[in-house]
Amino acid sequence: MSERDEMIEKLRGERDSLKKELESTIHERDALLCEVNRLKFELQMSDLKRLKEEETSDVR
């Protein structure tokens, strides 16, 4: 195998490694975005509940 071929194989290996790392990072990012959206939803629901409770107490 020539030096050029060895370099090509090394670069392919590095590329494959970087692709795997990128996929892992993308999955982690997506999971974090889901968690952020879930927390935003919970916060909105909590705010709505609080507003409803305030409304109910104001009516009395």
PQR file with spaces between the fields and no chain letter, atoms N, CA, C, O and H, PARSE charges and radii, in Angstrom:
ATOM       1  N    MET     1       0.846   -1.179    0.000 -0.4000 1.5000
ATOM       2  CA   MET     1       0.000    0.000    0.000 -0.0000 2.0000
ATOM       3  C    MET     1       0.893    1.243    0.000  0.5500 1.7000
ATOM       4  O    MET     1       1.847    1.336    0.772 -0.5500 1.4000
ATOM       5  N    SER     2       0.574    2.172   -0.857 -0.4000 1.5000
ATOM       6  CA   SER     2       1.395    3.380   -0.965 -0.0000 2.0000
ATOM       7  C    SER     2       1.070    4.353    0.167  0.5500 1.7000
ATOM       8  O    SER     2       0.060    4.224    0.859 -0.5500 1.4000
ATOM       9  H    SER     2      -0.201    2.097   -1.485  0.4000 1.0000
ATOM      10  N    GLU     3       1.942    5.308    0.326 -0.4000 1.5000
ATOM      11  CA   GLU     3       1.750    6.331    1.360 -0.0000 2.0000
ATOM      12  C    GLU     3       0.448    7.097    1.122  0.5500 1.7000
ATOM      13  O    GLU     3      -0.271    7.435    2.062 -0.5500 1.4000
ATOM      14  H    GLU     3       2.762    5.413   -0.236  0.4000 1.0000
ATOM      15  N    ARG     4       0.165    7.357   -0.135 -0.4000 1.5000
ATOM      16  CA   ARG     4      -1.073    8.067   -0.498 -0.0000 2.0000
ATOM      17  C    ARG     4      -2.300    7.258   -0.080  0.5500 1.7000
ATOM      18  O    ARG     4      -3.243    7.805    0.491 -0.5500 1.4000
ATOM      19  H    ARG     4       0.749    7.082   -0.898  0.4000 1.0000
ATOM      20  N    ASP     5      -2.285    5.957   -0.365 -0.4000 1.5000
ATOM      21  CA   ASP     5      -3.399    5.087    0.003 -0.0000 2.0000
ATOM      22  C    ASP     5      -3.568    5.002    1.523  0.5500 1.7000
ATOM      23  O    ASP     5      -4.689    4.965    2.032 -0.5500 1.4000
ATOM      24  H    ASP     5      -1.519    5.512   -0.829  0.4000 1.0000
ATOM      25  N    GLU     6      -2.460    4.972    2.227 -0.4000 1.5000
ATOM      26  CA   GLU     6      -2.509    4.946    3.692 -0.0000 2.0000
ATOM      27  C    GLU     6      -3.138    6.230    4.236  0.5500 1.7000
ATOM      28  O    GLU     6      -3.940    6.201    5.169 -0.5500 1.4000
ATOM      29  H    GLU     6      -1.550    5.003    1.814  0.4000 1.0000
ATOM      30  N    MET     7      -2.757    7.349    3.634 -0.4000 1.5000
ATOM      31  CA   MET     7      -3.317    8.632    4.059 -0.0000 2.0000
ATOM      32  C    MET     7      -4.820    8.674    3.781  0.5500 1.7000
ATOM      33  O    MET     7      -5.596    9.158    4.604 -0.5500 1.4000
ATOM      34  H    MET     7      -2.105    7.373    2.875  0.4000 1.0000
ATOM      35  N    ILE     8      -5.224    8.165    2.619 -0.4000 1.5000
ATOM      36  CA   ILE     8      -6.646    8.136    2.273 -0.0000 2.0000
ATOM      37  C    ILE     8      -7.416    7.288    3.280  0.5500 1.7000
ATOM      38  O    ILE     8      -8.488    7.693    3.731 -0.5500 1.4000
ATOM      39  H    ILE     8      -4.593    7.772    1.949  0.4000 1.0000
ATOM      40  N    GLU     9      -6.891    6.126    3.638 -0.4000 1.5000
ATOM      41  CA   GLU     9      -7.545    5.254    4.614 -0.0000 2.0000
ATOM      42  C    GLU     9      -7.625    5.913    5.983  0.5500 1.7000
ATOM      43  O    GLU     9      -8.637    5.802    6.675 -0.5500 1.4000
ATOM      44  H    GLU     9      -6.021    5.797    3.271  0.4000 1.0000
ATOM      45  N    LYS    10      -6.555    6.601    6.370 -0.4000 1.5000
ATOM      46  CA   LYS    10      -6.548    7.305    7.653 -0.0000 2.0000
ATOM      47  C    LYS    10      -7.621    8.392    7.656  0.5500 1.7000
ATOM      48  O    LYS    10      -8.355    8.542    8.633 -0.5500 1.4000
ATOM      49  H    LYS    10      -5.733    6.692    5.808  0.4000 1.0000
ATOM      50  N    LEU    11      -7.711    9.149    6.562 -0.4000 1.5000
ATOM      51  CA   LEU    11      -8.710   10.214    6.473 -0.0000 2.0000
ATOM      52  C    LEU    11     -10.129    9.651    6.459  0.5500 1.7000
ATOM      53  O    LEU    11     -11.036   10.247    7.039 -0.5500 1.4000
ATOM      54  H    LEU    11      -7.114    9.027    5.769  0.4000 1.0000
ATOM      55  N    ARG    12     -10.326    8.521    5.808 -0.4000 1.5000
ATOM      56  CA   ARG    12     -11.650    7.878    5.812 -0.0000 2.0000
ATOM      57  C    ARG    12     -12.028    7.466    7.236  0.5500 1.7000
ATOM      58  O    ARG    12     -13.169    7.638    7.665 -0.5500 1.4000
ATOM      59  H    ARG    12      -9.590    8.037    5.337  0.4000 1.0000
ATOM      60  N    GLY    13     -11.064    6.928    7.947 -0.4000 1.5000
ATOM      61  CA   GLY    13     -11.321    6.542    9.336 -0.0000 2.0000
ATOM      62  C    GLY    13     -11.690    7.735   10.196  0.5500 1.7000
ATOM      63  O    GLY    13     -12.621    7.667   10.999 -0.5500 1.4000
ATOM      64  H    GLY    13     -10.137    6.789    7.599  0.4000 1.0000
ATOM      65  N    GLU    14     -10.963    8.824   10.028 -0.4000 1.5000
ATOM      66  CA   GLU    14     -11.263   10.041   10.779 -0.0000 2.0000
ATOM      67  C    GLU    14     -12.645   10.574   10.408  0.5500 1.7000
ATOM      68  O    GLU    14     -13.403   11.011   11.274 -0.5500 1.4000
ATOM      69  H    GLU    14     -10.206    8.879    9.376  0.4000 1.0000
ATOM      70  N    ARG    15     -12.965   10.535    9.117 -0.4000 1.5000
ATOM      71  CA   ARG    15     -14.274   10.991    8.657 -0.0000 2.0000
ATOM      72  C    ARG    15     -15.379   10.156    9.292  0.5500 1.7000
ATOM      73  O    ARG    15     -16.367   10.703    9.783 -0.5500 1.4000
ATOM      74  H    ARG    15     -12.349   10.181    8.414  0.4000 1.0000
ATOM      75  N    ASP    16     -15.220    8.840    9.286 -0.4000 1.5000
ATOM      76  CA   ASP    16     -16.223    7.959    9.870 -0.0000 2.0000
ATOM      77  C    ASP    16     -16.382    8.220   11.362  0.5500 1.7000
ATOM      78  O    ASP    16     -17.494    8.219   11.891 -0.5500 1.4000
ATOM      79  H    ASP    16     -14.418    8.396    8.887  0.4000 1.0000
ATOM      80  N    SER    17     -15.263    8.442   12.027 -0.4000 1.5000
ATOM      81  CA   SER    17     -15.304    8.745   13.459 -0.0000 2.0000
ATOM      82  C    SER    17     -16.043   10.056   13.716  0.5500 1.7000
ATOM      83  O    SER    17     -16.857   10.146   14.635 -0.5500 1.4000
ATOM      84  H    SER    17     -14.360    8.443   11.598  0.4000 1.0000
ATOM      85  N    LEU    18     -15.759   11.065   12.906 -0.4000 1.5000
ATOM      86  CA   LEU    18     -16.434   12.355   13.058 -0.0000 2.0000
ATOM      87  C    LEU    18     -17.924   12.254   12.751  0.5500 1.7000
ATOM      88  O    LEU    18     -18.738   12.914   13.397 -0.5500 1.4000
ATOM      89  H    LEU    18     -15.098   10.992   12.159  0.4000 1.0000
ATOM      90  N    LYS    19     -18.286   11.426   11.764 -0.4000 1.5000
ATOM      91  CA   LYS    19     -19.705   11.221   11.455 -0.0000 2.0000
ATOM      92  C    LYS    19     -20.443   10.625   12.649  0.5500 1.7000
ATOM      93  O    LYS    19     -21.545   11.058   12.987 -0.5500 1.4000
ATOM      94  H    LYS    19     -17.624   10.889   11.240  0.4000 1.0000
ATOM      95  N    LYS    20     -19.823    9.619   13.290 -0.4000 1.5000
ATOM      96  CA   LYS    20     -20.441    8.996   14.457 -0.0000 2.0000
ATOM      97  C    LYS    20     -20.587    9.994   15.594  0.5500 1.7000
ATOM      98  O    LYS    20     -21.616   10.032   16.268 -0.5500 1.4000
ATOM      99  H    LYS    20     -18.928    9.267   13.015  0.4000 1.0000
ATOM     100  N    GLU    21     -19.560   10.796   15.802 -0.4000 1.5000
ATOM     101  CA   GLU    21     -19.599   11.804   16.863 -0.0000 2.0000
ATOM     102  C    GLU    21     -20.696   12.834   16.575  0.5500 1.7000
ATOM     103  O    GLU    21     -21.411   13.258   17.483 -0.5500 1.4000
ATOM     104  H    GLU    21     -18.724   10.764   15.254  0.4000 1.0000
ATOM     105  N    LEU    22     -20.821   13.230   15.315 -0.4000 1.5000
ATOM     106  CA   LEU    22     -21.851   14.184   14.927 -0.0000 2.0000
ATOM     107  C    LEU    22     -23.241   13.602   15.150  0.5500 1.7000
ATOM     108  O    LEU    22     -24.123   14.287   15.668 -0.5500 1.4000
ATOM     109  H    LEU    22     -20.241   12.887   14.577  0.4000 1.0000
ATOM     110  N    GLU    23     -23.444   12.352   14.766 -0.4000 1.5000
ATOM     111  CA   GLU    23     -24.737   11.703   14.982 -0.0000 2.0000
ATOM     112  C    GLU    23     -25.084   11.655   16.462  0.5500 1.7000
ATOM     113  O    GLU    23     -26.226   11.906   16.847 -0.5500 1.4000
ATOM     114  H    GLU    23     -22.728   11.796   14.345  0.4000 1.0000
ATOM     115  N    SER    24     -24.104   11.334   17.281 -0.4000 1.5000
ATOM     116  CA   SER    24     -24.318   11.290   18.722 -0.0000 2.0000
ATOM     117  C    SER    24     -24.694   12.671   19.251  0.5500 1.7000
ATOM     118  O    SER    24     -25.606   12.804   20.067 -0.5500 1.4000
ATOM     119  H    SER    24     -23.177   11.130   16.967  0.4000 1.0000
ATOM     120  N    THR    25     -23.997   13.681   18.787 -0.4000 1.5000
ATOM     121  CA   THR    25     -24.272   15.051   19.215 -0.0000 2.0000
ATOM     122  C    THR    25     -25.664   15.492   18.764  0.5500 1.7000
ATOM     123  O    THR    25     -26.373   16.169   19.509 -0.5500 1.4000
ATOM     124  H    THR    25     -23.256   13.573   18.124  0.4000 1.0000
ATOM     125  N    ILE    26     -26.054   15.111   17.553 -0.4000 1.5000
ATOM     126  CA   ILE    26     -27.384   15.458   17.044 -0.0000 2.0000
ATOM     127  C    ILE    26     -28.463   14.795   17.896  0.5500 1.7000
ATOM     128  O    ILE    26     -29.463   15.429   18.236 -0.5500 1.4000
ATOM     129  H    ILE    26     -25.478   14.561   16.948  0.4000 1.0000
ATOM     130  N    HIS    27     -28.264   13.518   18.244 -0.4000 1.5000
ATOM     131  CA   HIS    27     -29.241   12.826   19.093 -0.0000 2.0000
ATOM     132  C    HIS    27     -29.344   13.490   20.461  0.5500 1.7000
ATOM     133  O    HIS    27     -30.439   13.659   20.998 -0.5500 1.4000
ATOM     134  H    HIS    27     -27.452   13.003   17.968  0.4000 1.0000
ATOM     135  N    GLU    28     -28.207   13.860   21.012 -0.4000 1.5000
ATOM     136  CA   GLU    28     -28.203   14.530   22.319 -0.0000 2.0000
ATOM     137  C    GLU    28     -28.917   15.880   22.233  0.5500 1.7000
ATOM     138  O    GLU    28     -29.702   16.231   23.114 -0.5500 1.4000
ATOM     139  H    GLU    28     -27.318   13.723   20.576  0.4000 1.0000
ATOM     140  N    ARG    29     -28.639   16.632   21.165 -0.4000 1.5000
ATOM     141  CA   ARG    29     -29.301   17.920   20.966 -0.0000 2.0000
ATOM     142  C    ARG    29     -30.810   17.746   20.861  0.5500 1.7000
ATOM     143  O    ARG    29     -31.569   18.494   21.477 -0.5500 1.4000
ATOM     144  H    ARG    29     -28.001   16.346   20.450  0.4000 1.0000
ATOM     145  N    ASP    30     -31.241   16.768   20.090 -0.4000 1.5000
ATOM     146  CA   ASP    30     -32.668   16.526   19.914 -0.0000 2.0000
ATOM     147  C    ASP    30     -33.334   16.151   21.234  0.5500 1.7000
ATOM     148  O    ASP    30     -34.442   16.600   21.526 -0.5500 1.4000
ATOM     149  H    ASP    30     -30.625   16.160   19.590  0.4000 1.0000
ATOM     150  N    ALA    31     -32.657   15.329   22.026 -0.4000 1.5000
ATOM     151  CA   ALA    31     -33.208   14.954   23.334 -0.0000 2.0000
ATOM     152  C    ALA    31     -33.324   16.175   24.243  0.5500 1.7000
ATOM     153  O    ALA    31     -34.311   16.327   24.962 -0.5500 1.4000
ATOM     154  H    ALA    31     -31.757   14.964   21.789  0.4000 1.0000
ATOM     155  N    LEU    32     -32.322   17.035   24.208 -0.4000 1.5000
ATOM     156  CA   LEU    32     -32.366   18.250   25.028 -0.0000 2.0000
ATOM     157  C    LEU    32     -33.465   19.200   24.563  0.5500 1.7000
ATOM     158  O    LEU    32     -34.129   19.827   25.389 -0.5500 1.4000
ATOM     159  H    LEU    32     -31.520   16.911   23.623  0.4000 1.0000
ATOM     160  N    LEU    33     -33.663   19.311   23.255 -0.4000 1.5000
ATOM     161  CA   LEU    33     -34.743   20.159   22.743 -0.0000 2.0000
ATOM     162  C    LEU    33     -36.106   19.629   23.179  0.5500 1.7000
ATOM     163  O    LEU    33     -36.996   20.408   23.520 -0.5500 1.4000
ATOM     164  H    LEU    33     -33.123   18.802   22.584  0.4000 1.0000
ATOM     165  N    CYS    34     -36.269   18.317   23.166 -0.4000 1.5000
ATOM     166  CA   CYS    34     -37.516   17.716   23.640 -0.0000 2.0000
ATOM     167  C    CYS    34     -37.740   18.029   25.114  0.5500 1.7000
ATOM     168  O    CYS    34     -38.849   18.365   25.530 -0.5500 1.4000
ATOM     169  H    CYS    34     -35.546   17.684   22.889  0.4000 1.0000
ATOM     170  N    GLU    35     -36.685   17.916   25.887 -0.4000 1.5000
ATOM     171  CA   GLU    35     -36.787   18.210   27.319 -0.0000 2.0000
ATOM     172  C    GLU    35     -37.137   19.678   27.552  0.5500 1.7000
ATOM     173  O    GLU    35     -37.962   19.984   28.412 -0.5500 1.4000
ATOM     174  H    GLU    35     -35.784   17.643   25.549  0.4000 1.0000
ATOM     175  N    VAL    36     -36.532   20.575   26.811 -0.4000 1.5000
ATOM     176  CA   VAL    36     -36.837   22.006   26.938 -0.0000 2.0000
ATOM     177  C    VAL    36     -38.302   22.255   26.590  0.5500 1.7000
ATOM     178  O    VAL    36     -38.989   22.996   27.293 -0.5500 1.4000
ATOM     179  H    VAL    36     -35.861   20.326   26.111  0.4000 1.0000
ATOM     180  N    ASN    37     -38.783   21.644   25.512 -0.4000 1.5000
ATOM     181  CA   ASN    37     -40.181   21.827   25.122 -0.0000 2.0000
ATOM     182  C    ASN    37     -41.131   21.265   26.174  0.5500 1.7000
ATOM     183  O    ASN    37     -42.176   21.856   26.446 -0.5500 1.4000
ATOM     184  H    ASN    37     -38.225   21.042   24.940  0.4000 1.0000
ATOM     185  N    ARG    38     -40.774   20.133   26.762 -0.4000 1.5000
ATOM     186  CA   ARG    38     -41.602   19.551   27.818 -0.0000 2.0000
ATOM     187  C    ARG    38     -41.657   20.487   29.026  0.5500 1.7000
ATOM     188  O    ARG    38     -42.722   20.699   29.605 -0.5500 1.4000
ATOM     189  H    ARG    38     -39.925   19.653   26.541  0.4000 1.0000
ATOM     190  N    LEU    39     -40.507   21.044   29.401 -0.4000 1.5000
ATOM     191  CA   LEU    39     -40.467   21.969   30.538 -0.0000 2.0000
ATOM     192  C    LEU    39     -41.246   23.249   30.249  0.5500 1.7000
ATOM     193  O    LEU    39     -41.920   23.777   31.133 -0.5500 1.4000
ATOM     194  H    LEU    39     -39.641   20.872   28.931  0.4000 1.0000
ATOM     195  N    LYS    40     -41.158   23.752   29.018 -0.4000 1.5000
ATOM     196  CA   LYS    40     -41.944   24.941   28.645 -0.0000 2.0000
ATOM     197  C    LYS    40     -43.433   24.646   28.757  0.5500 1.7000
ATOM     198  O    LYS    40     -44.200   25.470   29.255 -0.5500 1.4000
ATOM     199  H    LYS    40     -40.610   23.324   28.299  0.4000 1.0000
ATOM     200  N    PHE    41     -43.838   23.468   28.293 -0.4000 1.5000
ATOM     201  CA   PHE    41     -45.238   23.078   28.371 -0.0000 2.0000
ATOM     202  C    PHE    41     -45.695   23.005   29.826  0.5500 1.7000
ATOM     203  O    PHE    41     -46.763   23.511   30.172 -0.5500 1.4000
ATOM     204  H    PHE    41     -43.215   22.799   27.888  0.4000 1.0000
ATOM     205  N    GLU    42     -44.881   22.369   30.681 -0.4000 1.5000
ATOM     206  CA   GLU    42     -45.224   22.281   32.099 -0.0000 2.0000
ATOM     207  C    GLU    42     -45.344   23.665   32.725  0.5500 1.7000
ATOM     208  O    GLU    42     -46.234   23.899   33.542 -0.5500 1.4000
ATOM     209  H    GLU    42     -44.014   21.958   30.400  0.4000 1.0000
ATOM     210  N    LEU    43     -44.465   24.576   32.351 -0.4000 1.5000
ATOM     211  CA   LEU    43     -44.519   25.932   32.869 -0.0000 2.0000
ATOM     212  C    LEU    43     -45.796   26.639   32.418  0.5500 1.7000
ATOM     213  O    LEU    43     -46.447   27.321   33.209 -0.5500 1.4000
ATOM     214  H    LEU    43     -43.742   24.385   31.687  0.4000 1.0000
ATOM     215  N    GLN    44     -46.149   26.474   31.148 -0.4000 1.5000
ATOM     216  CA   GLN    44     -47.385   27.076   30.643 -0.0000 2.0000
ATOM     217  C    GLN    44     -48.601   26.505   31.368  0.5500 1.7000
ATOM     218  O    GLN    44     -49.516   27.244   31.729 -0.5500 1.4000
ATOM     219  H    GLN    44     -45.620   25.920   30.505  0.4000 1.0000
ATOM     220  N    MET    45     -48.609   25.197   31.579 -0.4000 1.5000
ATOM     221  CA   MET    45     -49.734   24.579   32.280 -0.0000 2.0000
ATOM     222  C    MET    45     -49.816   25.094   33.717  0.5500 1.7000
ATOM     223  O    MET    45     -50.907   25.343   34.228 -0.5500 1.4000
ATOM     224  H    MET    45     -47.866   24.596   31.286  0.4000 1.0000
ATOM     225  N    SER    46     -48.685   25.249   34.352 -0.4000 1.5000
ATOM     226  CA   SER    46     -48.649   25.775   35.712 -0.0000 2.0000
ATOM     227  C    SER    46     -49.173   27.212   35.751  0.5500 1.7000
ATOM     228  O    SER    46     -49.925   27.583   36.652 -0.5500 1.4000
ATOM     229  H    SER    46     -47.799   25.046   33.936  0.4000 1.0000
ATOM     230  N    ASP    47     -48.768   28.009   34.770 -0.4000 1.5000
ATOM     231  CA   ASP    47     -49.257   29.388   34.697 -0.0000 2.0000
ATOM     232  C    ASP    47     -50.765   29.437   34.485  0.5500 1.7000
ATOM     233  O    ASP    47     -51.459   30.244   35.103 -0.5500 1.4000
ATOM     234  H    ASP    47     -48.157   27.708   34.039  0.4000 1.0000
ATOM     235  N    LEU    48     -51.269   28.570   33.607 -0.4000 1.5000
ATOM     236  CA   LEU    48     -52.715   28.529   33.361 -0.0000 2.0000
ATOM     237  C    LEU    48     -53.466   28.121   34.618  0.5500 1.7000
ATOM     238  O    LEU    48     -54.511   28.690   34.935 -0.5500 1.4000
ATOM     239  H    LEU    48     -50.705   27.914   33.105  0.4000 1.0000
ATOM     240  N    LYS    49     -52.940   27.146   35.325 -0.4000 1.5000
ATOM     241  CA   LYS    49     -53.576   26.699   36.571 -0.0000 2.0000
ATOM     242  C    LYS    49     -53.598   27.838   37.588  0.5500 1.7000
ATOM     243  O    LYS    49     -54.609   28.075   38.249 -0.5500 1.4000
ATOM     244  H    LYS    49     -52.091   26.684   35.068  0.4000 1.0000
ATOM     245  N    ARG    50     -52.474   28.535   37.703 -0.4000 1.5000
ATOM     246  CA   ARG    50     -52.387   29.662   38.639 -0.0000 2.0000
ATOM     247  C    ARG    50     -53.386   30.747   38.268  0.5500 1.7000
ATOM     248  O    ARG    50     -54.065   31.291   39.139 -0.5500 1.4000
ATOM     249  H    ARG    50     -51.652   28.342   37.166  0.4000 1.0000
ATOM     250  N    LEU    51     -53.479   31.065   36.981 -0.4000 1.5000
ATOM     251  CA   LEU    51     -54.428   32.087   36.535 -0.0000 2.0000
ATOM     252  C    LEU    51     -55.864   31.666   36.821  0.5500 1.7000
ATOM     253  O    LEU    51     -56.682   32.487   37.234 -0.5500 1.4000
ATOM     254  H    LEU    51     -52.927   30.623   36.274  0.4000 1.0000
ATOM     255  N    LYS    52     -56.168   30.403   36.604 -0.4000 1.5000
ATOM     256  CA   LYS    52     -57.513   29.907   36.873 -0.0000 2.0000
ATOM     257  C    LYS    52     -57.824   30.000   38.360  0.5500 1.7000
ATOM     258  O    LYS    52     -58.929   30.379   38.748 -0.5500 1.4000
ATOM     259  H    LYS    52     -55.503   29.736   36.268  0.4000 1.0000
ATOM     260  N    GLU    53     -56.838   29.649   39.197 -0.4000 1.5000
ATOM     261  CA   GLU    53     -57.033   29.743   40.647 -0.0000 2.0000
ATOM     262  C    GLU    53     -57.214   31.197   41.078  0.5500 1.7000
ATOM     263  O    GLU    53     -58.033   31.483   41.951 -0.5500 1.4000
ATOM     264  H    GLU    53     -55.940   29.340   38.883  0.4000 1.0000
ATOM     265  N    GLU    54     -56.465   32.110   40.482 -0.4000 1.5000
ATOM     266  CA   GLU    54     -56.612   33.534   40.802 -0.0000 2.0000
ATOM     267  C    GLU    54     -57.982   34.033   40.369  0.5500 1.7000
ATOM     268  O    GLU    54     -58.631   34.805   41.075 -0.5500 1.4000
ATOM     269  H    GLU    54     -55.799   31.877   39.773  0.4000 1.0000
ATOM     270  N    GLU    55     -58.414   33.576   39.188 -0.4000 1.5000
ATOM     271  CA   GLU    55     -59.733   33.958   38.673 -0.0000 2.0000
ATOM     272  C    GLU    55     -60.823   33.494   39.635  0.5500 1.7000
ATOM     273  O    GLU    55     -61.745   34.246   39.952 -0.5500 1.4000
ATOM     274  H    GLU    55     -57.887   32.949   38.614  0.4000 1.0000
ATOM     275  N    THR    56     -60.710   32.266   40.090 -0.4000 1.5000
ATOM     276  CA   THR    56     -61.698   31.680   40.997 -0.0000 2.0000
ATOM     277  C    THR    56     -61.721   32.435   42.317  0.5500 1.7000
ATOM     278  O    THR    56     -62.792   32.696   42.864 -0.5500 1.4000
ATOM     279  H    THR    56     -59.961   31.656   39.833  0.4000 1.0000
ATOM     280  N    SER    57     -60.559   32.784   42.829 -0.4000 1.5000
ATOM     281  CA   SER    57     -60.507   33.499   44.116 -0.0000 2.0000
ATOM     282  C    SER    57     -60.977   34.938   43.967  0.5500 1.7000
ATOM     283  O    SER    57     -61.475   35.515   44.933 -0.5500 1.4000
ATOM     284  H    SER    57     -59.688   32.571   42.384  0.4000 1.0000
ATOM     285  N    ASP    58     -60.837   35.532   42.797 -0.4000 1.5000
ATOM     286  CA   ASP    58     -61.297   36.903   42.560 -0.0000 2.0000
ATOM     287  C    ASP    58     -62.819   36.958   42.467  0.5500 1.7000
ATOM     288  O    ASP    58     -63.425   37.964   42.837 -0.5500 1.4000
ATOM     289  H    ASP    58     -60.432   35.063   42.012  0.4000 1.0000
ATOM     290  N    VAL    59     -63.428   35.910   41.988 -0.4000 1.5000
ATOM     291  CA   VAL    59     -64.879   35.874   41.805 -0.0000 2.0000
ATOM     292  C    VAL    59     -65.563   35.830   43.159  0.5500 1.7000
ATOM     293  O    VAL    59     -66.650   36.385   43.316 -0.5500 1.4000
ATOM     294  H    VAL    59     -62.936   35.093   41.687  0.4000 1.0000
ATOM     295  N    ARG    60     -64.958   35.190   44.130 -0.4000 1.5000
ATOM     296  CA   ARG    60     -65.573   35.043   45.471 -0.0000 2.0000
ATOM     297  C    ARG    60     -65.688   36.335   46.181  0.5500 1.7000
ATOM     298  O    ARG    60     -66.179   36.377   47.309 -0.5500 1.4000
ATOM     299  H    ARG    60     -64.075   34.739   44.003  0.4000 1.0000
